[in-house]
């Protein structure tokens, strides 16, 4: 019985905000438009792409993307058109350039530092620490006697 | 040296915390404009009412001006309206208006009812010119210099504080340059 809602959930696709009247007649262009839109951030909602967002500005930008494609722009030209106006922040995947180097390399560096730490800790033989007893000899003997007598049922 | 290595997780944590803290202090809504120091894109917009004059990029040449993007449906715009009115009355700097995405055509009526601080208003009904300016919401205010370059973009209502810290020094500086 649980299988039905699970199956329906698994088969459902995420809701897109593209309305039928926005869609281009040419399926190739429309597919390109969808792909480009999914990589552009909605600057109003900020965590959604313009393909997903219901914001009016996202609608305007979706139309704009389709206009640029229809007028013959390549995918790269269409994307740069939007980036020229809104900045690199509008790209959901930040470009790989000098100021985003830390962003891209950061996790890898972090992982390497952690791996190094692990290696140093586990791979090296640990230095034997001479055991110094906190008890004097006398106390140790009394302790042993007490423990031994206590262990017998 | 051993102590330093022992402390390294703590040091790393502190570095990451500072980095993340600085990042959290950034407001992603305050996106830097890509148009700073670039000429304002050329445009011609119709007036709010028939019979009025168009508003074009030519109107901005040769003077220091503010371009205020507003909409009659925008609540925050009302917040900055008194400040804009005071500016207009003082004559310190001319304010040009951009009526943004006003699908219902309420702009003219709204300005008539609330008084207009604008020397001229352009009707960007579709919001397409707004996209050329990188507008992501209303209100936004731009400072345009004598060469029609954008020198400042402020997103959100202009408050007295923001005027004092961001706009006034820039305007004073621009006035000095001839």
Short mmCIF file of C-alpha atoms in Angstrom, two decimals:
data_model
loop_
_atom_site.label_atom_id
_atom_site.label_comp_id
_atom_site.label_asym_id
_atom_site.label_seq_id
_atom_site.Cartn_x
_atom_site.Cartn_y
_atom_site.Cartn_z
CA UNK A 1 0.00 0.00 0.00
CA UNK A 2 2.92 2.27 0.76
CA UNK A 3 4.34 1.39 -2.63
CA UNK A 4 1.85 3.52 -4.54
CA UNK A 5 2.68 6.95 -3.03
CA UNK A 6 6.37 6.09 -3.10
CA UNK A 7 6.17 5.11 -6.76
CA UNK A 8 4.20 8.23 -7.63
CA UNK A 9 6.72 10.38 -5.82
CA UNK A 10 9.62 8.70 -7.57
CA UNK A 11 8.01 9.15 -10.96
CA UNK A 12 7.00 12.78 -10.48
CA UNK A 13 9.21 15.38 -12.08
CA UNK A 14 9.97 18.73 -10.46
CA UNK A 15 7.46 21.45 -11.28
CA UNK A 16 8.77 23.91 -13.86
CA UNK A 17 7.58 27.47 -14.16
CA UNK A 18 7.65 27.59 -17.97
CA UNK A 19 4.14 28.24 -19.25
CA UNK A 20 2.91 26.92 -22.61
CA UNK A 21 2.68 30.42 -24.10
CA UNK A 22 6.36 31.02 -23.34
CA UNK A 23 7.54 27.93 -25.12
CA UNK A 24 9.09 28.24 -28.54
CA UNK A 25 7.64 26.34 -31.48
CA UNK A 26 11.02 25.01 -32.53
CA UNK A 27 11.77 22.08 -30.19
CA UNK A 28 15.53 22.36 -30.65
CA UNK A 29 15.54 26.03 -29.69
CA UNK A 30 13.15 25.37 -26.84
CA UNK A 31 15.41 22.62 -25.51
CA UNK A 32 18.38 24.99 -25.67
CA UNK A 33 16.34 27.66 -23.91
CA UNK A 34 15.43 25.25 -21.12
CA UNK A 35 19.04 24.15 -20.70
CA UNK A 36 20.30 27.74 -20.53
CA UNK A 37 17.51 28.77 -18.16
CA UNK A 38 18.33 25.98 -15.77
CA UNK A 39 21.83 27.40 -15.37
CA UNK A 40 20.72 30.96 -14.68
CA UNK A 41 19.88 32.08 -11.18
CA UNK A 42 16.62 33.89 -10.53
CA UNK A 43 17.92 37.09 -8.94
CA UNK A 44 14.69 37.57 -7.04
CA UNK A 45 14.46 34.15 -5.41
CA UNK A 46 18.19 33.53 -5.68
CA UNK A 47 18.13 29.83 -4.96
CA UNK A 48 16.07 28.87 -7.96
CA UNK A 49 16.90 28.91 -11.62
CA UNK A 50 14.83 31.10 -13.90
CA UNK A 51 13.44 27.87 -15.30
CA UNK A 52 12.02 26.98 -11.88
CA UNK A 53 11.06 30.35 -10.49
CA UNK A 54 7.57 31.84 -10.62
CA UNK A 55 8.87 35.37 -10.17
CA UNK A 56 7.80 37.87 -12.86
CA UNK A 57 11.43 38.75 -13.51
CA UNK A 58 12.24 35.08 -14.13
CA UNK A 59 9.41 35.04 -16.67
CA UNK A 60 10.91 38.10 -18.38
CA UNK A 61 14.35 36.53 -18.49
CA UNK A 62 12.98 33.27 -19.88
CA UNK A 63 11.35 35.24 -22.68
CA UNK A 64 14.59 37.14 -23.23
CA UNK A 65 16.60 33.93 -23.49
CA UNK A 66 14.19 32.64 -26.12
CA UNK A 67 14.35 35.91 -28.03
CA UNK A 68 18.14 35.83 -28.14
CA UNK A 69 18.12 32.23 -29.33
CA UNK A 70 15.51 32.95 -31.97
CA UNK A 71 17.57 35.88 -33.25
CA UNK A 72 20.48 33.49 -33.78
CA UNK A 73 22.64 33.87 -30.69
CA UNK A 74 24.63 30.85 -29.55
CA UNK A 75 24.13 29.44 -26.06
CA UNK A 76 27.31 31.18 -24.92
CA UNK A 77 26.21 34.51 -26.40
CA UNK A 78 22.81 34.27 -24.76
CA UNK A 79 24.33 33.50 -21.40
CA UNK A 80 26.86 36.34 -21.69
CA UNK A 81 24.05 38.71 -22.59
CA UNK A 82 22.47 38.06 -19.21
CA UNK A 83 25.78 37.99 -17.34
CA UNK A 84 26.72 41.37 -18.84
CA UNK A 85 23.67 42.83 -17.16
CA UNK A 86 23.48 40.92 -13.89
CA UNK A 87 27.02 39.80 -13.22
CA UNK A 88 28.58 36.41 -12.58
CA UNK A 89 26.29 35.89 -9.61
CA UNK A 90 23.51 35.04 -12.07
CA UNK A 91 25.35 31.88 -13.08
CA UNK A 92 24.34 29.02 -10.83
CA UNK A 93 27.67 27.41 -11.54
CA UNK A 94 30.32 30.01 -10.79
CA UNK A 95 32.84 30.45 -13.59
CA UNK A 96 36.29 29.06 -13.03
CA UNK A 97 38.40 32.19 -12.81
CA UNK A 98 40.89 33.80 -10.45
CA UNK A 99 38.44 35.22 -7.95
CA UNK A 100 36.48 31.99 -7.69
CA UNK A 101 39.60 29.82 -7.45
CA UNK A 102 39.23 29.48 -3.69
CA UNK A 103 35.61 28.51 -4.10
CA UNK A 104 36.44 25.72 -6.54
CA UNK A 105 39.68 24.52 -4.97
CA UNK A 106 38.58 24.98 -1.37
CA UNK A 107 36.89 21.62 -0.80
CA UNK A 108 39.73 19.75 -2.50
CA UNK A 109 42.33 21.57 -0.42
CA UNK A 110 40.32 20.91 2.72
CA UNK A 111 40.12 17.22 1.87
CA UNK A 112 43.86 17.02 1.23
CA UNK A 113 44.70 18.72 4.52
CA UNK A 114 42.39 16.32 6.37
CA UNK A 115 43.86 13.32 4.56
CA UNK A 116 47.34 14.51 5.50
CA UNK A 117 46.25 14.78 9.11
CA UNK A 118 44.87 11.26 9.08
CA UNK A 119 48.00 9.86 7.48
CA UNK A 120 50.26 11.51 10.01
CA UNK A 121 48.18 10.20 12.84
CA UNK A 122 47.51 6.65 11.77
CA UNK A 123 50.34 5.71 9.43
CA UNK A 124 53.18 6.64 11.74
CA UNK A 125 54.14 4.25 14.50
CA UNK A 126 53.17 5.85 17.74
CA UNK A 127 55.99 6.71 20.12
CA UNK A 128 55.90 4.40 23.10
CA UNK A 129 55.34 6.39 26.22
CA UNK A 130 57.08 4.84 29.17
CA UNK A 131 54.44 3.92 31.61
CA UNK A 132 55.02 5.63 34.87
CA UNK A 133 52.82 4.35 37.56
CA UNK A 134 51.08 6.95 39.68
CA UNK A 135 51.54 4.70 42.69
CA UNK A 136 54.63 4.04 44.72
CA UNK A 137 55.86 0.47 44.86
CA UNK A 138 54.36 -0.01 48.26
CA UNK A 139 50.97 1.29 47.20
CA UNK A 140 51.10 -0.83 44.03
CA UNK A 141 51.63 -3.99 46.08
CA UNK A 142 48.76 -3.16 48.43
CA UNK A 143 46.54 -2.37 45.46
CA UNK A 144 47.36 -5.67 43.76
CA UNK A 145 46.66 -7.56 46.98
CA UNK A 146 43.30 -5.85 47.41
CA UNK A 147 42.29 -6.43 43.80
CA UNK A 148 43.29 -10.07 43.87
CA UNK A 149 41.44 -10.75 47.09
CA UNK A 150 38.38 -8.93 45.76
CA UNK A 151 38.24 -10.94 42.53
CA UNK A 152 37.70 -14.29 44.18
CA UNK A 153 33.98 -14.98 44.53
CA UNK B 1 55.76 22.32 16.66
CA UNK B 2 53.88 19.33 18.04
CA UNK B 3 51.58 21.70 19.88
CA UNK B 4 50.88 23.60 16.68
CA UNK B 5 49.98 20.41 14.87
CA UNK B 6 47.82 19.37 17.79
CA UNK B 7 46.03 22.70 17.61
CA UNK B 8 45.63 22.54 13.85
CA UNK B 9 41.99 21.36 13.89
CA UNK B 10 41.16 24.35 16.10
CA UNK B 11 43.14 26.72 13.90
CA UNK B 12 41.46 25.33 10.80
CA UNK B 13 38.06 25.68 12.45
CA UNK B 14 38.79 29.32 13.30
CA UNK B 15 39.93 30.09 9.76
CA UNK B 16 36.83 28.48 8.28
CA UNK B 17 34.58 30.23 10.83
CA UNK B 18 36.02 33.63 9.96
CA UNK B 19 35.65 32.89 6.27
CA UNK B 20 32.06 31.76 6.63
CA UNK B 21 31.28 34.64 8.99
CA UNK B 22 32.51 37.16 6.45
CA UNK B 23 30.50 35.39 3.80
CA UNK B 24 27.34 35.53 5.89
CA UNK B 25 27.86 39.24 6.41
CA UNK B 26 27.56 39.71 2.64
CA UNK B 27 24.02 40.36 1.59
CA UNK B 28 23.47 38.45 -1.64
CA UNK B 29 20.61 40.78 -2.46
CA UNK B 30 23.07 43.63 -2.78
CA UNK B 31 24.46 42.38 -6.03
CA UNK B 32 27.17 44.62 -7.40
CA UNK B 33 26.08 46.24 -10.60
CA UNK B 34 28.01 45.22 -13.68
CA UNK B 35 27.36 48.64 -15.15
CA UNK B 36 29.39 50.75 -12.74
CA UNK B 37 31.51 53.22 -14.72
CA UNK B 38 29.93 52.10 -17.96
CA UNK B 39 27.72 54.36 -20.04
CA UNK B 40 24.03 53.92 -19.44
CA UNK B 41 22.58 51.77 -22.24
CA UNK B 42 20.88 53.99 -24.78
CA UNK B 43 17.12 54.00 -24.57
CA UNK B 44 13.96 55.83 -25.52
CA UNK B 45 10.94 55.29 -23.36
CA UNK B 46 7.43 56.60 -23.80
CA UNK B 47 5.97 58.96 -21.20
CA UNK B 48 3.45 57.82 -18.64
CA UNK B 49 0.66 59.75 -20.27
CA UNK B 50 -0.10 60.44 -23.89
CA UNK B 51 1.07 63.81 -25.01
CA UNK B 52 4.02 63.86 -22.70
CA UNK B 53 7.64 63.85 -23.86
CA UNK B 54 9.67 60.72 -24.34
CA UNK B 55 12.45 60.01 -21.90
CA UNK B 56 15.67 59.01 -23.62
CA UNK B 57 19.34 58.58 -22.75
CA UNK B 58 20.01 61.92 -24.48
CA UNK B 59 18.15 63.64 -21.64
CA UNK B 60 20.86 62.47 -19.25
CA UNK B 61 23.85 63.84 -21.11
CA UNK B 62 25.81 66.73 -19.67
CA UNK B 63 24.38 66.65 -16.17
CA UNK B 64 24.65 64.75 -12.93
CA UNK B 65 21.35 63.04 -12.25
CA UNK B 66 19.60 60.31 -10.35
CA UNK B 67 17.64 57.62 -12.09
CA UNK B 68 15.05 56.17 -9.76
CA UNK B 69 13.38 52.89 -10.71
CA UNK B 70 9.95 52.66 -9.09
CA UNK B 71 6.54 51.11 -9.52
CA UNK B 72 3.08 52.12 -8.30
CA UNK B 73 2.63 48.63 -6.82
CA UNK B 74 5.84 48.84 -4.83
CA UNK B 75 5.54 49.39 -1.09
CA UNK B 76 9.20 50.16 -0.43
CA UNK B 77 9.03 52.93 -3.02
CA UNK B 78 6.60 54.77 -0.79
CA UNK B 79 9.18 54.58 2.01
CA UNK B 80 11.72 56.56 0.02
CA UNK B 81 9.18 58.87 -1.61
CA UNK B 82 9.44 61.65 1.03
CA UNK B 83 13.21 61.70 0.68
CA UNK B 84 12.92 61.98 -3.10
CA UNK B 85 10.38 64.78 -2.75
CA UNK B 86 12.72 66.67 -0.40
CA UNK B 87 15.56 66.22 -2.87
CA UNK B 88 13.42 67.45 -5.73
CA UNK B 89 12.40 70.52 -3.75
CA UNK B 90 15.98 71.33 -2.80
CA UNK B 91 17.00 71.13 -6.43
CA UNK B 92 20.25 69.48 -5.42
CA UNK B 93 20.14 66.93 -8.22
CA UNK B 94 17.51 66.19 -10.87
CA UNK B 95 15.70 62.90 -10.48
CA UNK B 96 14.50 60.95 -13.47
CA UNK B 97 11.98 58.20 -13.00
CA UNK B 98 11.62 54.77 -14.54
CA UNK B 99 8.16 53.31 -14.12
CA UNK B 100 9.00 49.60 -13.99
CA UNK B 101 6.68 46.79 -15.01
CA UNK B 102 3.54 48.73 -14.39
CA UNK B 103 1.20 46.39 -16.26
CA UNK B 104 -1.95 48.06 -15.02
CA UNK B 105 -0.86 51.54 -16.02
CA UNK B 106 -1.31 53.03 -12.56
CA UNK B 107 1.87 55.09 -12.74
CA UNK B 108 0.43 58.39 -13.87
CA UNK B 109 -2.40 58.21 -11.38
CA UNK B 110 -0.06 57.29 -8.53
CA UNK B 111 2.27 60.20 -9.23
CA UNK B 112 -0.63 62.61 -9.55
CA UNK B 113 -1.99 61.47 -6.19
CA UNK B 114 1.36 61.43 -4.37
CA UNK B 115 3.23 64.17 -6.19
CA UNK B 116 6.12 63.49 -8.48
CA UNK B 117 9.75 64.18 -7.61
CA UNK B 118 10.72 63.43 -11.19
CA UNK B 119 11.88 65.82 -13.89
CA UNK B 120 10.77 63.25 -16.41
CA UNK B 121 9.46 59.71 -16.24
CA UNK B 122 9.86 56.88 -18.72
CA UNK B 123 7.39 54.04 -18.91
CA UNK B 124 9.21 50.70 -18.94
CA UNK B 125 6.03 48.68 -19.01
CA UNK B 126 7.62 45.40 -20.05
CA UNK B 127 10.62 45.87 -17.79
CA UNK B 128 12.93 45.26 -20.72
CA UNK B 129 14.98 48.39 -20.14
CA UNK B 130 15.20 47.41 -16.50
CA UNK B 131 16.89 44.19 -17.58
CA UNK B 132 19.45 46.25 -19.52
CA UNK B 133 20.18 48.03 -16.26
CA UNK B 134 20.38 44.81 -14.27
CA UNK B 135 17.35 45.76 -12.21
CA UNK B 136 16.18 42.92 -9.98
CA UNK B 137 13.46 44.72 -8.06
CA UNK B 138 12.13 48.09 -7.02
CA UNK B 139 13.15 50.59 -5.86
CA UNK B 140 16.61 50.99 -7.31
CA UNK B 141 18.45 54.26 -7.70
CA UNK B 142 21.33 55.02 -10.02
CA UNK B 143 23.70 57.97 -10.03
CA UNK B 144 24.52 59.07 -13.58
CA UNK B 145 27.41 61.44 -14.20
CA UNK B 146 27.90 64.14 -16.83
CA UNK B 147 29.21 61.66 -19.38
CA UNK B 148 26.09 59.53 -18.89
CA UNK B 149 28.05 56.87 -17.05
CA UNK B 150 26.53 54.94 -14.18
CA UNK B 151 28.55 55.63 -11.06
CA UNK B 152 26.44 54.06 -8.34
CA UNK B 153 23.57 51.63 -8.09
CA UNK B 154 21.61 51.27 -4.87
CA UNK B 155 19.03 48.50 -4.56
CA UNK B 156 16.30 49.14 -2.01
CA UNK B 157 14.84 52.36 -0.68
CA UNK B 158 17.19 55.28 -0.17
CA UNK B 159 17.17 56.25 3.47
CA UNK B 160 18.70 59.35 5.08
CA UNK B 161 21.57 57.17 6.28
CA UNK B 162 22.23 55.73 2.85
CA UNK B 163 21.99 59.15 1.29
CA UNK B 164 24.52 60.51 3.73
CA UNK B 165 27.01 57.66 3.43
CA UNK B 166 26.71 56.62 -0.21
CA UNK B 167 25.10 59.29 -2.37
CA UNK B 168 26.12 62.63 -0.90
CA UNK B 169 29.90 62.02 -0.98
CA UNK B 170 29.72 60.73 -4.56
CA UNK B 171 27.63 63.66 -5.72
CA UNK B 172 29.98 66.11 -4.04
CA UNK B 173 32.88 64.43 -5.78
CA UNK B 174 31.17 64.48 -9.16
CA UNK B 175 30.27 68.16 -8.77
CA UNK B 176 33.91 69.01 -8.24
CA UNK B 177 35.01 67.44 -11.47
CA UNK B 178 34.23 69.67 -14.39
#
